[in-house]
mmCIF file of C-alpha atoms and ligand atoms in Angstrom:
data_model
loop_
_atom_site.group_PDB
_atom_site.id
_atom_site.type_symbol
_atom_site.label_atom_id
_atom_site.label_comp_id
_atom_site.label_asym_id
_atom_site.label_seq_id
_atom_site.Cartn_x
_atom_site.Cartn_y
_atom_site.Cartn_z
ATOM 1 C CA MET A 1 14.105 -27.713 10.597
ATOM 2 C CA ARG A 2 13.767 -28.849 14.244
ATOM 3 C CA ARG A 3 15.658 -26.951 16.225
ATOM 4 C CA THR A 4 17.244 -28.121 19.665
ATOM 5 C CA THR A 5 17.416 -25.790 22.126
ATOM 6 C CA LEU A 6 19.333 -26.047 25.337
ATOM 7 C CA SER A 7 16.591 -27.131 27.688
ATOM 8 C CA ARG A 8 15.134 -30.115 24.567
ATOM 9 C CA TYR A 9 18.976 -31.340 24.495
ATOM 10 C CA LEU A 10 19.117 -31.388 28.657
ATOM 11 C CA ILE A 11 15.782 -33.015 28.725
ATOM 12 C CA GLU A 12 16.614 -35.772 26.469
ATOM 13 C CA GLU A 13 20.001 -36.411 28.567
ATOM 14 C CA GLN A 14 17.471 -36.992 31.489
ATOM 15 C CA ARG A 15 14.855 -38.646 30.068
ATOM 16 C CA GLU A 16 16.155 -41.061 27.049
ATOM 17 C CA LYS A 17 19.164 -41.152 27.899
ATOM 18 C CA GLY A 18 19.291 -41.310 31.695
ATOM 19 C CA LYS A 19 22.586 -39.170 31.389
ATOM 20 C CA ILE A 20 21.488 -37.049 34.047
ATOM 21 C CA ASN A 21 18.858 -36.273 37.049
ATOM 22 C CA ALA A 22 16.504 -33.487 37.190
ATOM 23 C CA ASP A 23 18.463 -31.445 39.817
ATOM 24 C CA LEU A 24 21.558 -31.248 37.389
ATOM 25 C CA ARG A 25 19.392 -30.600 34.323
ATOM 26 C CA LEU A 26 17.504 -27.582 36.368
ATOM 27 C CA LEU A 27 21.371 -26.620 37.306
ATOM 28 C CA LEU A 28 22.442 -26.257 34.088
ATOM 29 C CA GLU A 29 19.473 -24.549 32.984
ATOM 30 C CA VAL A 30 19.945 -21.978 35.731
ATOM 31 C CA VAL A 31 23.806 -21.468 34.716
ATOM 32 C CA SER A 32 23.061 -21.265 31.165
ATOM 33 C CA ARG A 33 20.495 -18.658 32.132
ATOM 34 C CA ALA A 34 22.959 -16.438 34.102
ATOM 35 C CA CYS A 35 25.337 -16.962 31.285
ATOM 36 C CA LYS A 36 22.813 -15.134 29.497
ATOM 37 C CA GLY A 37 22.860 -12.596 31.975
ATOM 38 C CA ILE A 38 26.383 -12.065 31.585
ATOM 39 C CA SER A 39 26.396 -11.811 27.957
ATOM 40 C CA ILE A 40 23.773 -8.959 27.696
ATOM 41 C CA ALA A 41 25.772 -7.227 30.550
ATOM 42 C CA ILE A 42 28.810 -7.317 28.380
ATOM 43 C CA GLY A 43 27.032 -6.138 25.543
ATOM 44 C CA LYS A 44 25.572 -3.232 27.172
ATOM 45 C CA GLY A 45 29.269 -2.454 27.462
ATOM 46 C CA ALA A 46 30.388 1.488 28.182
ATOM 47 C CA SER A 47 26.744 2.597 27.365
ATOM 48 C CA ALA A 48 25.163 0.981 30.621
ATOM 49 C CA GLU A 49 23.546 3.226 33.294
ATOM 50 C CA ASN A 50 25.977 4.788 35.869
ATOM 51 C CA GLY A 51 29.006 4.819 33.768
ATOM 52 C CA GLY A 52 28.673 1.234 32.471
ATOM 53 C CA VAL A 53 30.272 -1.825 33.167
ATOM 54 C CA PHE A 54 33.553 -1.732 31.920
ATOM 55 C CA GLY A 55 36.746 -1.170 34.186
ATOM 56 C CA GLU A 56 38.108 -1.626 37.485
ATOM 57 C CA ALA A 57 35.905 -2.325 40.676
ATOM 58 C CA GLY A 58 38.862 -0.847 42.767
ATOM 59 C CA SER A 59 39.309 -4.141 44.941
ATOM 60 C CA GLU A 60 41.532 -7.351 44.771
ATOM 61 C CA ASN A 61 40.795 -10.998 44.716
ATOM 62 C CA VAL A 62 41.874 -13.633 46.441
ATOM 63 C CA GLN A 63 44.692 -14.634 44.091
ATOM 64 C CA GLY A 64 45.728 -10.623 44.630
ATOM 65 C CA GLU A 65 43.998 -9.897 41.074
ATOM 66 C CA ALA A 66 42.726 -6.259 40.285
ATOM 67 C CA GLN A 67 39.187 -7.290 40.090
ATOM 68 C CA LYS A 68 37.211 -5.636 37.206
ATOM 69 C CA LYS A 69 33.418 -4.209 37.633
ATOM 70 C CA LEU A 70 32.235 -6.945 35.446
ATOM 71 C CA ASP A 71 34.252 -9.826 37.444
ATOM 72 C CA ILE A 72 32.100 -8.564 40.139
ATOM 73 C CA LEU A 73 28.540 -8.367 38.563
ATOM 74 C CA SER A 74 29.370 -11.750 36.643
ATOM 75 C CA ASN A 75 29.937 -13.274 40.263
ATOM 76 C CA GLU A 76 27.154 -11.882 41.225
ATOM 77 C CA ILE A 77 24.781 -13.058 38.658
ATOM 78 C CA LEU A 78 26.118 -16.593 38.803
ATOM 79 C CA LEU A 79 25.320 -16.679 42.671
ATOM 80 C CA GLU A 80 21.996 -15.101 42.704
ATOM 81 C CA ALA A 81 20.639 -17.120 39.817
ATOM 82 C CA ASN A 82 21.929 -20.344 41.457
ATOM 83 C CA GLU A 83 21.594 -19.893 45.405
ATOM 84 C CA TRP A 84 17.542 -20.503 45.609
ATOM 85 C CA GLY A 85 16.890 -22.986 43.179
ATOM 86 C CA GLY A 86 17.028 -26.234 45.619
ATOM 87 C CA HIS A 87 19.829 -28.183 43.240
ATOM 88 C CA LEU A 88 23.154 -26.924 45.128
ATOM 89 C CA ALA A 89 25.049 -27.807 48.188
ATOM 90 C CA GLY A 90 27.473 -24.742 47.741
ATOM 91 C CA MET A 91 29.247 -22.768 45.275
ATOM 92 C CA ALA A 92 33.009 -22.015 44.879
ATOM 93 C CA SER A 93 34.268 -18.996 42.837
ATOM 94 C CA GLU A 94 37.601 -17.413 41.578
ATOM 95 C CA GLU A 95 36.286 -14.206 42.523
ATOM 96 C CA MET A 96 35.570 -15.526 46.518
ATOM 97 C CA ALA A 97 38.376 -16.792 48.805
ATOM 98 C CA GLU A 98 35.744 -19.145 50.500
ATOM 99 C CA PRO A 99 33.093 -21.048 49.479
ATOM 100 C CA HIS A 100 29.422 -19.347 49.144
ATOM 101 C CA SER A 101 26.806 -20.759 51.566
ATOM 102 C CA ILE A 102 23.383 -21.733 50.352
ATOM 103 C CA PRO A 103 21.247 -19.397 52.601
ATOM 104 C CA ASN A 104 19.262 -21.399 55.211
ATOM 105 C CA ARG A 105 16.078 -20.186 53.693
ATOM 106 C CA TYR A 106 16.100 -22.228 50.739
ATOM 107 C CA PRO A 107 16.657 -26.042 50.210
ATOM 108 C CA GLN A 108 19.931 -27.552 49.637
ATOM 109 C CA GLY A 109 21.070 -29.942 46.857
ATOM 110 C CA GLU A 110 23.552 -32.377 46.001
ATOM 111 C CA TYR A 111 25.821 -30.525 43.729
ATOM 112 C CA LEU A 112 28.782 -28.106 43.993
ATOM 113 C CA LEU A 113 29.491 -25.173 41.267
ATOM 114 C CA LEU A 114 32.590 -23.913 40.617
ATOM 115 C CA PHE A 115 33.215 -20.984 38.442
ATOM 116 C CA ASP A 116 35.664 -18.424 37.201
ATOM 117 C CA PRO A 117 32.482 -15.941 36.754
ATOM 118 C CA LEU A 118 34.864 -13.673 33.870
ATOM 119 C CA ASP A 119 37.510 -15.299 32.234
ATOM 120 C CA GLY A 120 40.428 -13.060 30.552
ATOM 121 C CA SER A 121 38.644 -10.288 32.025
ATOM 122 C CA SER A 122 41.599 -7.882 30.900
ATOM 123 C CA ASN A 123 40.249 -7.874 27.491
ATOM 124 C CA ILE A 124 37.016 -6.325 27.968
ATOM 125 C CA ASP A 125 38.207 -2.952 27.787
ATOM 126 C CA ILE A 126 39.703 -3.888 24.650
ATOM 127 C CA ASN A 127 36.317 -5.467 23.449
ATOM 128 C CA VAL A 128 38.020 -8.578 22.781
ATOM 129 C CA SER A 129 36.479 -12.186 23.749
ATOM 130 C CA VAL A 130 36.046 -13.303 27.504
ATOM 131 C CA GLY A 131 34.115 -16.520 28.906
ATOM 132 C CA THR A 132 32.628 -17.974 31.789
ATOM 133 C CA ILE A 133 33.866 -21.630 33.364
ATOM 134 C CA PHE A 134 32.069 -23.951 35.028
ATOM 135 C CA SER A 135 32.648 -26.950 36.834
ATOM 136 C CA VAL A 136 30.084 -29.088 38.756
ATOM 137 C CA LEU A 137 30.592 -31.975 41.383
ATOM 138 C CA ARG A 138 28.595 -33.767 43.353
ATOM 139 C CA CYS A 139 28.863 -33.120 47.312
ATOM 140 C CA PRO A 140 30.118 -36.273 49.251
ATOM 141 C CA ASP A 141 27.855 -37.475 51.629
ATOM 142 C CA GLY A 142 28.304 -35.986 54.989
ATOM 143 C CA ALA A 143 30.832 -33.184 53.850
ATOM 144 C CA ASP A 144 30.224 -29.741 54.787
ATOM 145 C CA PRO A 145 29.774 -27.633 51.579
ATOM 146 C CA THR A 146 30.677 -24.244 53.290
ATOM 147 C CA GLN A 147 34.266 -25.754 53.647
ATOM 148 C CA SER A 148 36.698 -25.796 50.928
ATOM 149 C CA SER A 149 37.560 -29.826 51.315
ATOM 150 C CA SER A 150 34.444 -30.487 50.159
ATOM 151 C CA PHE A 151 35.339 -28.809 46.632
ATOM 152 C CA GLN A 152 38.382 -30.546 46.441
ATOM 153 C CA GLN A 153 38.256 -33.463 44.397
ATOM 154 C CA ALA A 154 39.738 -34.284 41.461
ATOM 155 C CA GLY A 155 38.792 -33.585 37.839
ATOM 156 C CA THR A 156 37.664 -37.289 37.122
ATOM 157 C CA GLN A 157 34.819 -36.672 39.605
ATOM 158 C CA GLN A 158 32.976 -33.736 37.732
ATOM 159 C CA VAL A 159 29.375 -34.630 36.434
ATOM 160 C CA ALA A 160 28.965 -31.728 33.971
ATOM 161 C CA ALA A 161 31.353 -29.013 32.999
ATOM 162 C CA GLY A 162 31.192 -26.164 30.214
ATOM 163 C CA TYR A 163 32.291 -22.674 29.357
ATOM 164 C CA ALA A 164 30.690 -19.649 27.610
ATOM 165 C CA VAL A 165 32.344 -17.392 24.955
ATOM 166 C CA TYR A 166 31.151 -14.198 24.814
ATOM 167 C CA GLY A 167 32.590 -13.292 21.257
ATOM 168 C CA PRO A 168 30.843 -11.914 18.347
ATOM 169 C CA THR A 169 28.377 -14.981 19.372
ATOM 170 C CA THR A 170 27.321 -15.552 22.866
ATOM 171 C CA LEU A 171 28.232 -19.470 22.916
ATOM 172 C CA LEU A 172 27.767 -22.716 25.428
ATOM 173 C CA VAL A 173 29.983 -25.587 25.435
ATOM 174 C CA LEU A 174 28.863 -28.237 27.722
ATOM 175 C CA THR A 175 29.439 -31.912 28.611
ATOM 176 C CA VAL A 176 27.986 -34.242 31.240
ATOM 177 C CA GLY A 177 30.461 -37.107 30.443
ATOM 178 C CA ASP A 178 28.363 -37.701 26.958
ATOM 179 C CA GLY A 179 30.301 -35.747 24.475
ATOM 180 C CA VAL A 180 30.732 -32.237 23.858
ATOM 181 C CA VAL A 181 27.903 -30.129 22.238
ATOM 182 C CA CYS A 182 28.118 -26.628 21.585
ATOM 183 C CA PHE A 183 24.973 -23.869 21.617
ATOM 184 C CA THR A 184 24.977 -20.688 19.856
ATOM 185 C CA LEU A 185 22.311 -17.903 21.500
ATOM 186 C CA ASP A 186 19.840 -16.924 19.652
ATOM 187 C CA ARG A 187 18.998 -13.544 20.803
ATOM 188 C CA GLU A 188 15.539 -13.210 19.225
ATOM 189 C CA TYR A 189 14.300 -16.192 21.059
ATOM 190 C CA GLY A 190 16.632 -15.585 23.947
ATOM 191 C CA SER A 191 17.297 -19.436 23.806
ATOM 192 C CA PHE A 192 20.677 -21.254 23.430
ATOM 193 C CA VAL A 193 20.260 -23.271 20.365
ATOM 194 C CA LEU A 194 22.098 -26.539 19.436
ATOM 195 C CA THR A 195 24.786 -25.649 16.972
ATOM 196 C CA HIS A 196 27.594 -28.360 17.194
ATOM 197 C CA GLU A 197 26.998 -31.951 18.068
ATOM 198 C CA ASP A 198 29.587 -34.214 19.016
ATOM 199 C CA MET A 199 32.846 -31.952 18.778
ATOM 200 C CA GLN A 200 35.889 -33.359 18.299
ATOM 201 C CA ILE A 201 39.320 -32.030 18.058
ATOM 202 C CA PRO A 202 41.292 -33.288 15.392
ATOM 203 C CA ALA A 203 44.507 -35.436 16.633
ATOM 204 C CA ASP A 204 47.006 -33.799 14.253
ATOM 205 C CA THR A 205 47.483 -29.970 14.439
ATOM 206 C CA LYS A 206 49.753 -27.134 12.814
ATOM 207 C CA GLU A 207 48.369 -24.285 15.680
ATOM 208 C CA PHE A 208 49.683 -23.596 18.943
ATOM 209 C CA ALA A 209 48.713 -21.385 21.788
ATOM 210 C CA ILE A 210 51.385 -19.936 24.152
ATOM 211 C CA ASN A 211 52.253 -16.706 25.734
ATOM 212 C CA MET A 212 56.033 -16.414 23.948
ATOM 213 C CA SER A 213 56.812 -13.263 26.107
ATOM 214 C CA ASN A 214 57.419 -15.734 28.799
ATOM 215 C CA ALA A 215 59.823 -17.961 26.571
ATOM 216 C CA ARG A 216 63.131 -17.231 28.873
ATOM 217 C CA PHE A 217 61.252 -18.611 32.124
ATOM 218 C CA TRP A 218 60.054 -22.050 30.395
ATOM 219 C CA ASP A 219 61.141 -25.144 31.710
ATOM 220 C CA ALA A 220 63.391 -27.252 29.081
ATOM 221 C CA PRO A 221 60.798 -29.274 27.826
ATOM 222 C CA VAL A 222 58.400 -26.755 26.563
ATOM 223 C CA LYS A 223 61.148 -25.079 24.943
ATOM 224 C CA ARG A 224 62.355 -27.671 23.183
ATOM 225 C CA TYR A 225 58.828 -28.118 22.064
ATOM 226 C CA VAL A 226 58.032 -24.809 20.820
ATOM 227 C CA ASP A 227 61.956 -24.442 19.396
ATOM 228 C CA ASP A 228 60.762 -27.488 17.362
ATOM 229 C CA LEU A 229 57.341 -25.743 15.977
ATOM 230 C CA LEU A 230 58.927 -22.351 15.257
ATOM 231 C CA ALA A 231 61.505 -24.554 12.940
ATOM 232 C CA GLY A 232 58.420 -25.302 10.771
ATOM 233 C CA ALA A 233 58.870 -27.370 7.776
ATOM 234 C CA ASN A 234 63.094 -27.431 8.473
ATOM 235 C CA GLY A 235 62.842 -28.563 11.752
ATOM 236 C CA PRO A 236 62.185 -32.285 13.242
ATOM 237 C CA ARG A 237 58.474 -31.757 12.824
ATOM 238 C CA GLY A 238 58.684 -31.473 9.038
ATOM 239 C CA LYS A 239 56.058 -28.987 8.561
ATOM 240 C CA ASP A 240 55.281 -25.113 9.563
ATOM 241 C CA PHE A 241 53.382 -24.251 12.419
ATOM 242 C CA ASN A 242 50.802 -21.177 12.940
ATOM 243 C CA MET A 243 50.464 -19.239 16.710
ATOM 244 C CA ARG A 244 47.472 -17.778 18.088
ATOM 245 C CA TRP A 245 47.205 -16.118 21.725
ATOM 246 C CA VAL A 246 43.776 -14.774 22.428
ATOM 247 C CA ALA A 247 44.574 -14.181 26.177
ATOM 248 C CA ALA A 248 41.110 -15.657 27.264
ATOM 249 C CA MET A 249 41.620 -19.181 27.950
ATOM 250 C CA VAL A 250 38.234 -19.794 26.773
ATOM 251 C CA ALA A 251 38.797 -18.423 23.334
ATOM 252 C CA ASP A 252 41.802 -20.032 23.108
ATOM 253 C CA VAL A 253 40.361 -23.414 23.866
ATOM 254 C CA HIS A 254 37.329 -22.741 22.033
ATOM 255 C CA ARG A 255 39.476 -21.952 18.553
ATOM 256 C CA ILE A 256 41.317 -25.745 19.741
ATOM 257 C CA MET A 257 37.596 -27.372 20.263
ATOM 258 C CA THR A 258 36.861 -26.141 16.593
ATOM 259 C CA ARG A 259 40.007 -26.438 14.577
ATOM 260 C CA GLY A 260 42.529 -27.993 16.557
ATOM 261 C CA GLY A 261 45.670 -27.020 18.236
ATOM 262 C CA VAL A 262 47.361 -26.879 21.390
ATOM 263 C CA PHE A 263 47.226 -24.577 24.562
ATOM 264 C CA LEU A 264 50.120 -24.226 27.137
ATOM 265 C CA TYR A 265 50.031 -21.979 30.325
ATOM 266 C CA PRO A 266 52.971 -23.987 31.497
ATOM 267 C CA ILE A 267 54.432 -24.274 34.896
ATOM 268 C CA ASP A 268 57.623 -21.816 34.680
ATOM 269 C CA SER A 269 60.751 -20.257 37.068
ATOM 270 C CA ARG A 270 58.571 -16.913 37.411
ATOM 271 C CA ASN A 271 55.334 -19.007 38.697
ATOM 272 C CA ARG A 272 56.958 -22.207 39.997
ATOM 273 C CA ASP A 273 56.163 -21.202 43.584
ATOM 274 C CA LYS A 274 52.189 -20.930 43.054
ATOM 275 C CA GLY A 275 52.433 -24.030 41.039
ATOM 276 C CA GLY A 276 51.449 -22.395 37.671
ATOM 277 C CA LYS A 277 49.342 -19.536 36.471
ATOM 278 C CA LEU A 278 45.862 -21.301 35.303
ATOM 279 C CA ARG A 279 43.650 -22.202 38.392
ATOM 280 C CA LEU A 280 42.882 -26.235 38.928
ATOM 281 C CA MET A 281 39.477 -26.547 39.966
ATOM 282 C CA TYR A 282 37.302 -23.580 37.748
ATOM 283 C CA GLU A 283 39.822 -23.032 34.768
ATOM 284 C CA ALA A 284 41.820 -26.494 33.931
ATOM 285 C CA ASN A 285 39.649 -29.011 35.133
ATOM 286 C CA PRO A 286 36.769 -28.281 33.295
ATOM 287 C CA MET A 287 38.464 -27.532 30.425
ATOM 288 C CA ALA A 288 40.257 -30.708 30.950
ATOM 289 C CA PHE A 289 36.998 -32.503 30.928
ATOM 290 C CA ILE A 290 35.709 -30.906 27.681
ATOM 291 C CA VAL A 291 39.065 -31.412 26.047
ATOM 292 C CA GLU A 292 39.043 -35.111 26.956
ATOM 293 C CA GLN A 293 35.763 -35.211 25.887
ATOM 294 C CA ALA A 294 36.367 -34.230 22.290
ATOM 295 C CA GLY A 295 38.961 -36.972 22.089
ATOM 296 C CA GLY A 296 41.653 -34.387 23.134
ATOM 297 C CA ALA A 297 43.987 -34.724 26.289
ATOM 298 C CA ALA A 298 44.906 -32.461 29.107
ATOM 299 C CA THR A 299 48.353 -32.802 31.218
ATOM 300 C CA THR A 300 50.988 -30.872 33.404
ATOM 301 C CA GLY A 301 53.293 -32.307 31.609
ATOM 302 C CA THR A 302 54.269 -34.929 34.190
ATOM 303 C CA GLU A 303 50.239 -36.138 34.867
ATOM 304 C CA ARG A 304 47.091 -35.823 33.551
ATOM 305 C CA ILE A 305 45.344 -32.798 35.194
ATOM 306 C CA MET A 306 41.895 -34.472 35.852
ATOM 307 C CA SER A 307 43.810 -37.284 37.974
ATOM 308 C CA ILE A 308 45.104 -34.125 40.364
ATOM 309 C CA VAL A 309 43.837 -34.333 43.824
ATOM 310 C CA PRO A 310 43.398 -30.873 44.944
ATOM 311 C CA THR A 311 45.180 -29.518 48.131
ATOM 312 C CA ALA A 312 43.764 -25.886 48.108
ATOM 313 C CA LEU A 313 40.535 -24.462 46.384
ATOM 314 C CA HIS A 314 42.863 -21.763 44.472
ATOM 315 C CA GLN A 315 45.257 -24.039 43.510
ATOM 316 C CA ARG A 316 47.063 -23.467 40.249
ATOM 317 C CA VAL A 317 48.523 -25.882 38.031
ATOM 318 C CA SER A 318 50.709 -26.230 34.466
ATOM 319 C CA VAL A 319 48.155 -26.563 31.497
ATOM 320 C CA ILE A 320 48.908 -28.147 28.237
ATOM 321 C CA LEU A 321 45.770 -29.284 26.141
ATOM 322 C CA GLY A 322 44.320 -29.586 22.931
ATOM 323 C CA SER A 323 45.173 -32.285 20.072
ATOM 324 C CA LYS A 324 46.365 -35.367 21.582
ATOM 325 C CA SER A 325 49.047 -35.895 19.348
ATOM 326 C CA GLU A 326 50.970 -32.530 20.124
ATOM 327 C CA VAL A 327 50.078 -33.134 23.939
ATOM 328 C CA GLU A 328 51.698 -36.414 23.990
ATOM 329 C CA ILE A 329 54.750 -34.934 22.682
ATOM 330 C CA VAL A 330 55.397 -32.598 24.958
ATOM 331 C CA GLU A 331 54.639 -35.597 27.672
ATOM 332 C CA LYS A 332 57.453 -37.330 26.123
ATOM 333 C CA TYR A 333 59.627 -34.444 26.457
ATOM 334 C CA TYR A 334 58.956 -33.969 29.980
ATOM 335 C CA ARG A 335 59.745 -37.904 30.687
ATOM 336 C CA GLU A 336 63.207 -37.415 28.385
ATOM 337 C CA MET A 337 64.612 -34.330 30.004
ATOM 338 C CA ASN A 338 63.224 -34.634 33.320
HETATM 339 O O1 F6P B 401 42.558 -16.989 33.792
HETATM 340 C C1 F6P B 401 43.553 -16.224 33.584
HETATM 341 C C2 F6P B 401 43.581 -15.986 32.199
HETATM 342 O O2 F6P B 401 43.335 -14.532 31.660
HETATM 343 C C3 F6P B 401 43.748 -16.958 30.856
HETATM 344 O O3 F6P B 401 42.426 -16.529 30.375
HETATM 345 C C4 F6P B 401 44.239 -16.464 29.643
HETATM 346 O O4 F6P B 401 45.067 -17.541 29.337
HETATM 347 C C5 F6P B 401 45.738 -16.466 30.982
HETATM 348 O O5 F6P B 401 45.222 -15.740 32.042
HETATM 349 C C6 F6P B 401 46.561 -14.953 29.754
HETATM 350 O O6 F6P B 401 47.689 -14.491 30.346
HETATM 351 P P1 F6P B 401 48.605 -13.712 30.093
HETATM 352 O O7 F6P B 401 48.145 -12.549 30.445
HETATM 353 O O8 F6P B 401 49.762 -14.204 30.924
HETATM 354 O O9 F6P B 401 48.667 -14.022 28.391
#
């Protein structure tokens, strides 16, 4: 049986389909290598040297959230892997207030890489799935890649996006704007192998993901939507729905990519002054790109996520994404009730 490795897939996207150039291919290879490194670090857990990689780092990120040792280590793995290849103009991360410049001793490329190095990091200590999310943009002509403004482009400008899930297996899900593919890390060979071609999110679903403990803070359209789902077969939807919440966006989105569903982390009365909870540029946009490429939809409730022109690097946003018909119902409720 012919196995398609990530390298082969990328070479074919470049050579046969002309979808990516050599620099973008290198970038994606390097990001995947970094994800392998993160996967290995996570796998060592508490058994690693110097007390292991779990636990608090004793510092805070730009959002004022406590950093875990693995947040910092994953960030360093991604920075270190990507800064010398010559394919990048700059990088930005959830863990750094300002963009990371490529040192002068290395050549500069045309791309900008944004990432959440370790999504869902509160799951680490309890040995539940976490992930890495990334987005690739072009550095605009003449723009200064040390400035946040160069990164502040709408999600529609992304040339590639992906996420790795570090779960029972390590997976890499990727789009270069040519559908969505999923690779599984074969640990014996050390390669990502194509295991799901052309991932498609079913339009209809019976599953939803939301942190129900926030219900008292929700806006009326979200409350109405979730009430409809909870009413089940006897309610307006006429069927029973199931609920799941892993509390790591990568894992919740991956479930939706695999068997459909809808994910909501909406703006609410508690997070309104911040604009929402999830970050636009390295969480919502890459996930929106992947979900749309798989036939799904991603909205704030009132606008398409990928249309938003960011005004800040670490901007937050309301996120409702997944199976298209469900996302459309939430949008309809927002239209009717606003
Ligand atoms: O990035 C933040 C994040 O960890 C997401 O991965 C996840 O979906 C969400 O926060 C979980 O938030 P909460 O702890 O409020 O349920």
